[in-house]
Amino acid sequence: MITIAIAGIFERELTKLGEEIKLYSPEENIWKVTGDIKNSGGNLCLHICGNLQHFIGNVLGNSGYVRNRDKEFAAINIPAAELQKEIDQTIEVVVKTLENIPDEDLDKEYTAFPAHLLGKEHITKFYFLAHLISHMDYHLGQINYHRRMI
């Protein structure tokens, strides 16, 4: 039941990500950077998707996804329609993976991320999923601000 609720939160927020990408006008603004802003909305979108497909899809769901974090921040001029496909794929993988994790597994240790980077000695799967929601929403807010500022 808890993993179903968490899956619903990820789905809702990733849907918001797609809505933000659609609101860029003109579409080319997705990739603009200016002044101290070094990450475009497009790069942040790719980063959110890559992060979730790796840490949830691959680590928890054995999806086989191979992350290229450098490309998440280096890619440019990918059409919005392709970004939406990436978002849709991320939703599918995240929801499917979380729906197959029993709630009792949430108390097990999550070892695929260095706990000390989160100020902990050990982290549970539940703790890391909460961290991933927070991380995603931080970047979603950046995208919203980027879109309105550009």
mmCIF file of C-alpha atoms in Angstrom:
data_model
loop_
_atom_site.group_PDB
_atom_site.id
_atom_site.type_symbol
_atom_site.label_atom_id
_atom_site.label_comp_id
_atom_site.label_asym_id
_atom_site.label_seq_id
_atom_site.Cartn_x
_atom_site.Cartn_y
_atom_site.Cartn_z
ATOM 1 C CA MET A 1 0.000 0.000 0.000
ATOM 2 C CA ILE A 2 2.817 2.445 0.832
ATOM 3 C CA THR A 3 4.721 1.700 -2.368
ATOM 4 C CA ILE A 4 1.515 2.256 -4.368
ATOM 5 C CA ALA A 5 1.137 5.682 -2.722
ATOM 6 C CA ILE A 6 4.775 6.538 -3.425
ATOM 7 C CA ALA A 7 4.333 5.435 -7.053
ATOM 8 C CA GLY A 8 1.344 7.773 -7.284
ATOM 9 C CA ILE A 9 3.422 10.712 -6.036
ATOM 10 C CA PHE A 10 6.149 10.031 -8.586
ATOM 11 C CA GLU A 11 3.571 9.708 -11.361
ATOM 12 C CA ARG A 12 1.879 12.972 -10.369
ATOM 13 C CA GLU A 13 5.146 14.920 -10.205
ATOM 14 C CA LEU A 14 6.525 13.471 -13.431
ATOM 15 C CA THR A 15 3.253 14.425 -15.121
ATOM 16 C CA LYS A 16 3.843 17.981 -13.847
ATOM 17 C CA LEU A 17 7.310 17.795 -15.394
ATOM 18 C CA GLY A 18 5.753 17.052 -18.773
ATOM 19 C CA GLU A 19 3.341 19.955 -18.326
ATOM 20 C CA GLU A 20 6.240 22.316 -17.565
ATOM 21 C CA ILE A 21 8.107 21.207 -20.683
ATOM 22 C CA LYS A 22 4.985 21.817 -22.811
ATOM 23 C CA LEU A 23 4.663 25.355 -21.439
ATOM 24 C CA TYR A 24 8.006 26.532 -22.841
ATOM 25 C CA SER A 25 7.329 28.984 -25.655
ATOM 26 C CA PRO A 26 9.005 29.028 -27.986
ATOM 27 C CA GLU A 27 10.128 25.432 -27.555
ATOM 28 C CA GLU A 28 13.783 26.379 -28.082
ATOM 29 C CA ASN A 29 13.718 28.163 -24.712
ATOM 30 C CA ILE A 30 13.895 24.744 -23.044
ATOM 31 C CA TRP A 31 17.626 24.782 -23.807
ATOM 32 C CA LYS A 32 18.505 28.422 -23.047
ATOM 33 C CA VAL A 33 20.974 29.301 -20.332
ATOM 34 C CA THR A 34 21.894 32.790 -19.237
ATOM 35 C CA GLY A 35 24.041 34.494 -16.629
ATOM 36 C CA ASP A 36 24.544 32.301 -13.595
ATOM 37 C CA ILE A 37 21.986 29.764 -14.819
ATOM 38 C CA LYS A 38 24.074 26.846 -16.067
ATOM 39 C CA ASN A 39 21.393 24.159 -16.384
ATOM 40 C CA SER A 40 18.592 24.466 -18.913
ATOM 41 C CA GLY A 41 15.101 23.122 -18.326
ATOM 42 C CA GLY A 42 15.871 20.385 -20.839
ATOM 43 C CA ASN A 43 18.986 19.276 -18.994
ATOM 44 C CA LEU A 44 17.164 19.254 -15.671
ATOM 45 C CA CYS A 45 14.379 17.174 -17.260
ATOM 46 C CA LEU A 46 16.918 14.640 -18.536
ATOM 47 C CA HIS A 47 18.583 14.607 -15.117
ATOM 48 C CA ILE A 48 15.318 13.888 -13.293
ATOM 49 C CA CYS A 49 14.496 11.057 -15.685
ATOM 50 C CA GLY A 50 18.005 9.590 -15.651
ATOM 51 C CA ASN A 51 18.181 9.737 -11.871
ATOM 52 C CA LEU A 52 14.863 7.951 -11.375
ATOM 53 C CA GLN A 53 15.376 5.379 -14.110
ATOM 54 C CA HIS A 54 18.739 4.518 -12.556
ATOM 55 C CA PHE A 55 18.006 4.532 -8.822
ATOM 56 C CA ILE A 56 14.477 3.113 -9.036
ATOM 57 C CA GLY A 57 14.198 1.363 -12.405
ATOM 58 C CA ASN A 58 17.618 -0.217 -12.564
ATOM 59 C CA VAL A 59 18.665 -0.574 -8.916
ATOM 60 C CA LEU A 60 15.292 -1.622 -7.488
ATOM 61 C CA GLY A 61 13.668 -3.059 -10.608
ATOM 62 C CA ASN A 62 16.597 -4.521 -12.562
ATOM 63 C CA SER A 63 15.392 -2.704 -15.688
ATOM 64 C CA GLY A 64 18.814 -2.765 -17.332
ATOM 65 C CA TYR A 65 18.834 1.024 -17.707
ATOM 66 C CA VAL A 66 22.350 2.370 -18.185
ATOM 67 C CA ARG A 67 22.723 5.925 -16.968
ATOM 68 C CA ASN A 68 24.849 8.537 -18.709
ATOM 69 C CA ARG A 69 24.812 11.359 -16.162
ATOM 70 C CA ASP A 70 27.251 13.497 -18.146
ATOM 71 C CA LYS A 71 24.906 13.436 -21.143
ATOM 72 C CA GLU A 72 21.998 14.551 -18.938
ATOM 73 C CA PHE A 73 23.814 17.876 -18.516
ATOM 74 C CA ALA A 74 25.541 18.081 -21.913
ATOM 75 C CA ALA A 75 22.688 17.287 -24.323
ATOM 76 C CA ILE A 76 21.090 20.179 -26.204
ATOM 77 C CA ASN A 77 18.258 20.811 -28.629
ATOM 78 C CA ILE A 78 16.347 17.599 -28.027
ATOM 79 C CA PRO A 79 12.760 18.260 -29.185
ATOM 80 C CA ALA A 80 10.095 18.587 -26.492
ATOM 81 C CA ALA A 81 8.299 15.547 -27.939
ATOM 82 C CA GLU A 82 11.393 13.409 -27.268
ATOM 83 C CA LEU A 83 11.676 14.787 -23.736
ATOM 84 C CA GLN A 84 8.029 13.816 -23.223
ATOM 85 C CA LYS A 85 8.787 10.271 -24.403
ATOM 86 C CA GLU A 86 11.583 10.118 -21.824
ATOM 87 C CA ILE A 87 9.203 11.358 -19.130
ATOM 88 C CA ASP A 88 6.564 8.793 -20.155
ATOM 89 C CA GLN A 89 9.161 6.004 -20.076
ATOM 90 C CA THR A 90 10.288 7.142 -16.634
ATOM 91 C CA ILE A 91 6.717 7.116 -15.332
ATOM 92 C CA GLU A 92 6.188 3.610 -16.698
ATOM 93 C CA VAL A 93 9.400 2.219 -15.203
ATOM 94 C CA VAL A 94 9.043 3.929 -11.820
ATOM 95 C CA VAL A 95 5.391 2.961 -11.327
ATOM 96 C CA LYS A 96 5.914 -0.627 -12.501
ATOM 97 C CA THR A 97 8.959 -1.043 -10.260
ATOM 98 C CA LEU A 98 7.344 0.424 -7.159
ATOM 99 C CA GLU A 99 4.132 -1.574 -7.639
ATOM 100 C CA ASN A 100 6.249 -4.733 -7.440
ATOM 101 C CA ILE A 101 8.052 -3.856 -4.215
ATOM 102 C CA PRO A 102 6.367 -5.211 -1.090
ATOM 103 C CA ASP A 103 5.922 -2.618 1.665
ATOM 104 C CA GLU A 104 8.018 -4.719 4.045
ATOM 105 C CA ASP A 105 11.031 -4.242 1.733
ATOM 106 C CA LEU A 106 10.960 -0.492 2.412
ATOM 107 C CA ASP A 107 12.684 -1.062 5.756
ATOM 108 C CA LYS A 108 15.612 -2.823 4.093
ATOM 109 C CA GLU A 109 18.886 -0.997 3.594
ATOM 110 C CA TYR A 110 19.449 0.845 0.317
ATOM 111 C CA THR A 111 23.106 0.413 -0.561
ATOM 112 C CA ALA A 112 23.276 1.784 -4.118
ATOM 113 C CA PHE A 113 23.838 5.346 -2.890
ATOM 114 C CA PRO A 114 26.464 6.472 -0.370
ATOM 115 C CA ALA A 115 24.467 7.119 2.813
ATOM 116 C CA HIS A 116 27.087 9.553 4.092
ATOM 117 C CA LEU A 117 26.158 11.945 1.270
ATOM 118 C CA LEU A 118 22.764 12.223 2.942
ATOM 119 C CA GLY A 119 24.294 12.668 6.398
ATOM 120 C CA LYS A 120 23.521 9.101 7.453
ATOM 121 C CA GLU A 121 25.446 5.924 8.178
ATOM 122 C CA HIS A 122 22.721 3.762 6.649
ATOM 123 C CA ILE A 123 19.570 4.508 4.701
ATOM 124 C CA THR A 124 16.482 2.423 4.054
ATOM 125 C CA LYS A 125 14.747 2.073 0.725
ATOM 126 C CA PHE A 126 11.893 4.179 2.125
ATOM 127 C CA TYR A 127 14.277 6.954 3.170
ATOM 128 C CA PHE A 128 15.941 6.986 -0.226
ATOM 129 C CA LEU A 129 12.615 7.058 -2.070
ATOM 130 C CA ALA A 130 11.629 10.077 0.054
ATOM 131 C CA HIS A 131 14.966 11.647 -0.853
ATOM 132 C CA LEU A 132 14.308 10.999 -4.557
ATOM 133 C CA ILE A 133 10.903 12.709 -4.332
ATOM 134 C CA SER A 134 12.526 15.720 -2.682
ATOM 135 C CA HIS A 135 15.339 15.791 -5.264
ATOM 136 C CA MET A 136 12.870 15.545 -8.156
ATOM 137 C CA ASP A 137 10.689 18.332 -6.780
ATOM 138 C CA TYR A 138 13.705 20.586 -6.182
ATOM 139 C CA HIS A 139 14.602 20.318 -9.863
ATOM 140 C CA LEU A 140 10.964 20.592 -10.935
ATOM 141 C CA GLY A 141 10.837 23.932 -9.126
ATOM 142 C CA GLN A 142 14.022 24.996 -10.902
ATOM 143 C CA ILE A 143 12.433 24.130 -14.252
ATOM 144 C CA ASN A 144 9.317 26.144 -13.418
ATOM 145 C CA TYR A 145 11.434 29.144 -12.448
ATOM 146 C CA HIS A 146 13.707 28.743 -15.508
ATOM 147 C CA ARG A 147 10.719 28.640 -17.842
ATOM 148 C CA ARG A 148 9.183 31.792 -16.405
ATOM 149 C CA MET A 149 12.479 33.646 -16.247
ATOM 150 C CA ILE A 150 13.512 32.826 -19.811
#
